[in-house]
mmCIF file with all atom_site columns, C-alpha atoms in Angstrom:
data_model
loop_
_atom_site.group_PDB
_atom_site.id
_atom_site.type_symbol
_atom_site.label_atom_id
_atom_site.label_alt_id
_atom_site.label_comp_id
_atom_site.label_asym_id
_atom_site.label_entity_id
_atom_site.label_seq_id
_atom_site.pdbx_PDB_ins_code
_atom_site.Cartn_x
_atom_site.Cartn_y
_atom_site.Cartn_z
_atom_site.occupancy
_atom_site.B_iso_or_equiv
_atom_site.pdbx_formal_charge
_atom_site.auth_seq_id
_atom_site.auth_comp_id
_atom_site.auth_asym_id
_atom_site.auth_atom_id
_atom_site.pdbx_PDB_model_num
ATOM 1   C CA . UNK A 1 1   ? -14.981 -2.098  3.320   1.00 64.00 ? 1   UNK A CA 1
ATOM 2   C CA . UNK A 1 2   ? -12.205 0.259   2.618   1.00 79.00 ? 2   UNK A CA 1
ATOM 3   C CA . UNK A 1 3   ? -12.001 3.190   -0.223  1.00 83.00 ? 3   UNK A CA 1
ATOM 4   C CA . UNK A 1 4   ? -8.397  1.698   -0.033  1.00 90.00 ? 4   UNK A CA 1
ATOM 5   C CA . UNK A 1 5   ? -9.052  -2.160  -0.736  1.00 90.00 ? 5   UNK A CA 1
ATOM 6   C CA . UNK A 1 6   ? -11.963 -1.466  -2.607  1.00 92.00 ? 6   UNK A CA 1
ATOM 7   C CA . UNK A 1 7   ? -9.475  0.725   -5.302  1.00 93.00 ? 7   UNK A CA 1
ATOM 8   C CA . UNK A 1 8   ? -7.069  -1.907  -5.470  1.00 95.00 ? 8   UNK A CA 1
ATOM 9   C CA . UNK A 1 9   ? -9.618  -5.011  -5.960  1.00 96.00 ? 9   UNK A CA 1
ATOM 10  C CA . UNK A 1 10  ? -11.023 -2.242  -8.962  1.00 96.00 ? 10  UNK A CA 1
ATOM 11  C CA . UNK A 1 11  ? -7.489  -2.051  -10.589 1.00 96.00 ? 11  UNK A CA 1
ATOM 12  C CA . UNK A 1 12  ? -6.652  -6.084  -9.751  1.00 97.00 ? 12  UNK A CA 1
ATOM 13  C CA . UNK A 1 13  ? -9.950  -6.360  -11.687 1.00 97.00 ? 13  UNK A CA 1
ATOM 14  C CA . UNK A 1 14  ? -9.221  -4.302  -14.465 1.00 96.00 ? 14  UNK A CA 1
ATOM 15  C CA . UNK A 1 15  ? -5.759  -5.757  -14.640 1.00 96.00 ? 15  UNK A CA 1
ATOM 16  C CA . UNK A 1 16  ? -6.432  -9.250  -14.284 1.00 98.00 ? 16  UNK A CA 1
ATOM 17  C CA . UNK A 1 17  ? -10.700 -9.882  -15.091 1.00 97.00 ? 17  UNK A CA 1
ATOM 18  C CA . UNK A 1 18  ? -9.634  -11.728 -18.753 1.00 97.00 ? 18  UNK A CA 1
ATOM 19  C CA . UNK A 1 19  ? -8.315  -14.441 -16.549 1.00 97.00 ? 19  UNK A CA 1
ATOM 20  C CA . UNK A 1 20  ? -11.587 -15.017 -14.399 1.00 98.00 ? 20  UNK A CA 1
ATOM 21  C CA . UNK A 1 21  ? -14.588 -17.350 -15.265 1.00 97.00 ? 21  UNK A CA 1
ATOM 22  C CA . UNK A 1 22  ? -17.586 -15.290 -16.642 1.00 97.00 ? 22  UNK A CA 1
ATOM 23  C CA . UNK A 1 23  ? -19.613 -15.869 -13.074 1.00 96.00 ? 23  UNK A CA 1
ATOM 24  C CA . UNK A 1 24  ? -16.536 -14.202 -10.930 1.00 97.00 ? 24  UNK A CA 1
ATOM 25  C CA . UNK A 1 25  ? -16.565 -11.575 -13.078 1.00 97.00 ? 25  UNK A CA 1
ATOM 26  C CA . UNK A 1 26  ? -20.099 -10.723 -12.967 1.00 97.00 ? 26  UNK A CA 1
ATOM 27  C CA . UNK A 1 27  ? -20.168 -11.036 -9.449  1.00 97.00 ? 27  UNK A CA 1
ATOM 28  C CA . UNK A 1 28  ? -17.087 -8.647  -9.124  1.00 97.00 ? 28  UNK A CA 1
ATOM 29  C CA . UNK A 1 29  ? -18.510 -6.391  -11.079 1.00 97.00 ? 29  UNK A CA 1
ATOM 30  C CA . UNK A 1 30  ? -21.649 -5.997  -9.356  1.00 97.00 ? 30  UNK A CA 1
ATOM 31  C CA . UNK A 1 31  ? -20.257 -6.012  -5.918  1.00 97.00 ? 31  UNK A CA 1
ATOM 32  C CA . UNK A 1 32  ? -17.434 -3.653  -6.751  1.00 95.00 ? 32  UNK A CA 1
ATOM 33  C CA . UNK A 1 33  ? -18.071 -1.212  -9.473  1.00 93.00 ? 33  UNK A CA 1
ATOM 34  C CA . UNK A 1 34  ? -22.271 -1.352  -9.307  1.00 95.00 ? 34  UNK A CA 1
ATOM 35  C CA . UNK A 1 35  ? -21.700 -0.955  -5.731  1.00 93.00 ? 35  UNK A CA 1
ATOM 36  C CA . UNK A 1 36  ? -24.653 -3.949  -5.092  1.00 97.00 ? 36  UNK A CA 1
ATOM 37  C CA . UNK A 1 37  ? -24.362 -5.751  -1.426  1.00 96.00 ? 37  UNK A CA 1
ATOM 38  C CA . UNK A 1 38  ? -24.141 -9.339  -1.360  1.00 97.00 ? 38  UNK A CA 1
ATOM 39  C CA . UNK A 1 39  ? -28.029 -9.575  -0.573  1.00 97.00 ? 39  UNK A CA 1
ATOM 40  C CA . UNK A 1 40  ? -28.878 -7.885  -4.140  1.00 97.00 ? 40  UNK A CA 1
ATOM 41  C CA . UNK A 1 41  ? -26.557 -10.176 -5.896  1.00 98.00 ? 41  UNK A CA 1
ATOM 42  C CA . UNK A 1 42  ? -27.797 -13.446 -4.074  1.00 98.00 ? 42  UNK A CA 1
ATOM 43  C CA . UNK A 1 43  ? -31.461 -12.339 -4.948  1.00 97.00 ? 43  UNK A CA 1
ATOM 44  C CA . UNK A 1 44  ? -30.460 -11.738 -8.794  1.00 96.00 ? 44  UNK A CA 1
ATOM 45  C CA . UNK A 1 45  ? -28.890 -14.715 -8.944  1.00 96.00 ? 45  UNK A CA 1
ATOM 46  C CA . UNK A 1 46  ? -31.154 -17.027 -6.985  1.00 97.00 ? 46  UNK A CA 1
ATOM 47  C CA . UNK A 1 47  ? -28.260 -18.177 -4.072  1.00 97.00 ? 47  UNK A CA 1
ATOM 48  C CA . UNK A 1 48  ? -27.449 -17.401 -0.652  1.00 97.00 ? 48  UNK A CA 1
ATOM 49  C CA . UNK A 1 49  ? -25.527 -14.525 0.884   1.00 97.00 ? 49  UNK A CA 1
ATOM 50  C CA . UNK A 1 50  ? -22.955 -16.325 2.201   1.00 98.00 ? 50  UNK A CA 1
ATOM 51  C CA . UNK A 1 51  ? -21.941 -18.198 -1.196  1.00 97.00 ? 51  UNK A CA 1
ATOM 52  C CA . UNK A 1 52  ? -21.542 -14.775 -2.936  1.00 97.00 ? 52  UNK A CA 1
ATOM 53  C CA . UNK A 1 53  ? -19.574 -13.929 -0.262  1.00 97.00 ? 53  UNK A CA 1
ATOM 54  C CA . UNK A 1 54  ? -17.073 -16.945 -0.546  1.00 98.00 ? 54  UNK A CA 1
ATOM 55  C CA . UNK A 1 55  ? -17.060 -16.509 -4.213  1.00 98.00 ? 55  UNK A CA 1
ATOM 56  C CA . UNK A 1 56  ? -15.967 -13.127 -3.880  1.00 98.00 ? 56  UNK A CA 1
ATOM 57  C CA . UNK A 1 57  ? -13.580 -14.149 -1.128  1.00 98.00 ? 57  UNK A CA 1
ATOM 58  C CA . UNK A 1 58  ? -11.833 -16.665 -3.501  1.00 98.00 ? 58  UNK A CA 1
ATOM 59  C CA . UNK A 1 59  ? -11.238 -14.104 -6.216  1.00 98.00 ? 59  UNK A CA 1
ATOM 60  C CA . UNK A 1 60  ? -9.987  -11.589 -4.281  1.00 98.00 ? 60  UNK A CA 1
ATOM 61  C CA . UNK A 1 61  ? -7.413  -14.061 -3.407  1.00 98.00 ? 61  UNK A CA 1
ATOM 62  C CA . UNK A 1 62  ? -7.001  -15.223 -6.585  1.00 98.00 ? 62  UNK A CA 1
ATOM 63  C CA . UNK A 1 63  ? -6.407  -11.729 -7.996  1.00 98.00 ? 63  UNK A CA 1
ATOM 64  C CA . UNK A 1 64  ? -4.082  -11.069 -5.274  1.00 98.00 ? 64  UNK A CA 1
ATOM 65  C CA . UNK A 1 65  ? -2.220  -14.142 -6.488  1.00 98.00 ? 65  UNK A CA 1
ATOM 66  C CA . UNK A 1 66  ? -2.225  -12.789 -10.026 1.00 98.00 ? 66  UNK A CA 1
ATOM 67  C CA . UNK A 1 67  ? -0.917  -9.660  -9.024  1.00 97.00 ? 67  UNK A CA 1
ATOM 68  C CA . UNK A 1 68  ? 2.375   -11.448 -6.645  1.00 98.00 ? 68  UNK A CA 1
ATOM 69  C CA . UNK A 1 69  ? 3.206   -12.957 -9.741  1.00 97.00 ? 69  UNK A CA 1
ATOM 70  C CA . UNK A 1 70  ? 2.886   -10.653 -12.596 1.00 96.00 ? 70  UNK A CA 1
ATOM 71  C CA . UNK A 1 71  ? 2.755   -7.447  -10.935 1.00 94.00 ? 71  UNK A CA 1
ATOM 72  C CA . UNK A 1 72  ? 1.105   -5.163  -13.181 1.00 94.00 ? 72  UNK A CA 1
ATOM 73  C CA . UNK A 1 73  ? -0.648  -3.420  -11.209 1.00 95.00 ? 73  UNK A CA 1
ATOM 74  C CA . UNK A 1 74  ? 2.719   -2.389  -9.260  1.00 93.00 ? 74  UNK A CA 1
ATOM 75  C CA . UNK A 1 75  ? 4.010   -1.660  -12.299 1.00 90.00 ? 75  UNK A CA 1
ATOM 76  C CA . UNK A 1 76  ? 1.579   0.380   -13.210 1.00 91.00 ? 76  UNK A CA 1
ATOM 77  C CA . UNK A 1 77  ? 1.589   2.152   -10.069 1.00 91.00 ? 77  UNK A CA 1
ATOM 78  C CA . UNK A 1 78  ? 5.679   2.668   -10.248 1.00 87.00 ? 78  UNK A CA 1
ATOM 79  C CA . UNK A 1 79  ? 5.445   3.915   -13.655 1.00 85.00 ? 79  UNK A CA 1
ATOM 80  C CA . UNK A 1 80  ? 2.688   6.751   -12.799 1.00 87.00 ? 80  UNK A CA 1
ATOM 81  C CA . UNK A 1 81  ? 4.710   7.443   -9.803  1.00 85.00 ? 81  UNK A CA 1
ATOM 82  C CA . UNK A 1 82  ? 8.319   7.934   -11.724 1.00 81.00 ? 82  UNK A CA 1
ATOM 83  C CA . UNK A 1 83  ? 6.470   9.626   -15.069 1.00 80.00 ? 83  UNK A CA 1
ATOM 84  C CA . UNK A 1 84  ? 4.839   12.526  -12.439 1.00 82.00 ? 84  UNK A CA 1
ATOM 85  C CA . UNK A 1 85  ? 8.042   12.817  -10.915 1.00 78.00 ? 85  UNK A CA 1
ATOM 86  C CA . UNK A 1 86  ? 9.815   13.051  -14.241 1.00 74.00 ? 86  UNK A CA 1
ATOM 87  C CA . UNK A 1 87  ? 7.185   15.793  -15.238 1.00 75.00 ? 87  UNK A CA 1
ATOM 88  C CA . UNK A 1 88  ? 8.386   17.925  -12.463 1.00 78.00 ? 88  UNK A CA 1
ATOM 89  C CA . UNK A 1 89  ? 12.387  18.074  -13.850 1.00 73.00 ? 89  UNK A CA 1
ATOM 90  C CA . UNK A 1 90  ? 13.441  20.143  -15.786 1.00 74.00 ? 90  UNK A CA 1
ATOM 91  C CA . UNK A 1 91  ? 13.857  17.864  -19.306 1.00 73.00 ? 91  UNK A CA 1
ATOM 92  C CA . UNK A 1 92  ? 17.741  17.599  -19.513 1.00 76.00 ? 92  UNK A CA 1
ATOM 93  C CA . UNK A 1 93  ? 19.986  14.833  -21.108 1.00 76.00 ? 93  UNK A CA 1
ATOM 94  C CA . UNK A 1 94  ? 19.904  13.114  -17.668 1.00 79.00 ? 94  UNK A CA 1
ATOM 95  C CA . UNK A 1 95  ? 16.955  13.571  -16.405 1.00 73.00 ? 95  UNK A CA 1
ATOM 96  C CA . UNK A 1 96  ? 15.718  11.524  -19.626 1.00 77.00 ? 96  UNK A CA 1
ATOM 97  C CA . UNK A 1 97  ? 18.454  9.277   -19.809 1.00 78.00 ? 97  UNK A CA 1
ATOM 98  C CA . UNK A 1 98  ? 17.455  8.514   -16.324 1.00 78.00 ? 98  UNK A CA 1
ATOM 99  C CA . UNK A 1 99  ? 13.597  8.205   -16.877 1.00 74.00 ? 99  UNK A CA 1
ATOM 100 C CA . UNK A 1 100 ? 14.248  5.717   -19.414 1.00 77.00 ? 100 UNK A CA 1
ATOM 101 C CA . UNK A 1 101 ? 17.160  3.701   -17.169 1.00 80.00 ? 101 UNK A CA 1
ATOM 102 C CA . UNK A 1 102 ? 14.372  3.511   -14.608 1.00 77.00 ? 102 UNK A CA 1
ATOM 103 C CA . UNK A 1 103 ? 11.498  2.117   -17.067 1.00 74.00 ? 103 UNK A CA 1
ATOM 104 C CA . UNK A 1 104 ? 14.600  -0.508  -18.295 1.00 75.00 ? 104 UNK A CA 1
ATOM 105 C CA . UNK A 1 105 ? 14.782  -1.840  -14.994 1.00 77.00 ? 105 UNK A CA 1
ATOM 106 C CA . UNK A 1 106 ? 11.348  -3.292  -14.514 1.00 67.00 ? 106 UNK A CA 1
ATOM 107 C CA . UNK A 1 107 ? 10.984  -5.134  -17.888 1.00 62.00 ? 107 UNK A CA 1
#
């Protein structure tokens, strides 16, 4: 798996693991931020491989589905993008009155 997807399924989590049933977000957990392989986690919790696998599968998707609709992980992402930027201006008027038009726009 990628350093890539595996940082975005950490942020979907973090984002989006309130709305998850307690058993997805163990299983998350364990597979993505304790780093356990899908063997470890089917041995803790007495099942197979392959259904720890689908159950991961499913809320992947289903956090990707969060994040199409409420994007705040984009948001997120947008905002530490445009504050870093901001950060390198010089702080005029404009440059301010611009920061905040930008931050206006996505709510």
């Amino acid at each position: 798996m990628g350093l890539e997807k595996t940082t975005r399924m950490n942020y979907l989590f973090d984002f989006y693991q309130e709305l998850l049933t307690p058993k997805q977000r163990s299983y998350m957990m364990l597979y993505y931020l304790d780093d356990h392989s899908l063997g470890e986690i089917a041995e803790e919790y007495n099942i197979t491989r392959q259904a720890v696998y689908d159950n991961i599968r499913r809320t992947e998707a289903m956090l990707e589905e969060y994040e199409a609709k409420l994007q705040l992980f984009d948001k997120f992402k947008r905002r530490q993008e445009l504050v870093s930027s901001f950060e390198k201006e010089p702080f005029t008027d404009e440059s301010i009155r611009k920061f905040l038009s930008e931050l206006k726009e996505w709510d």
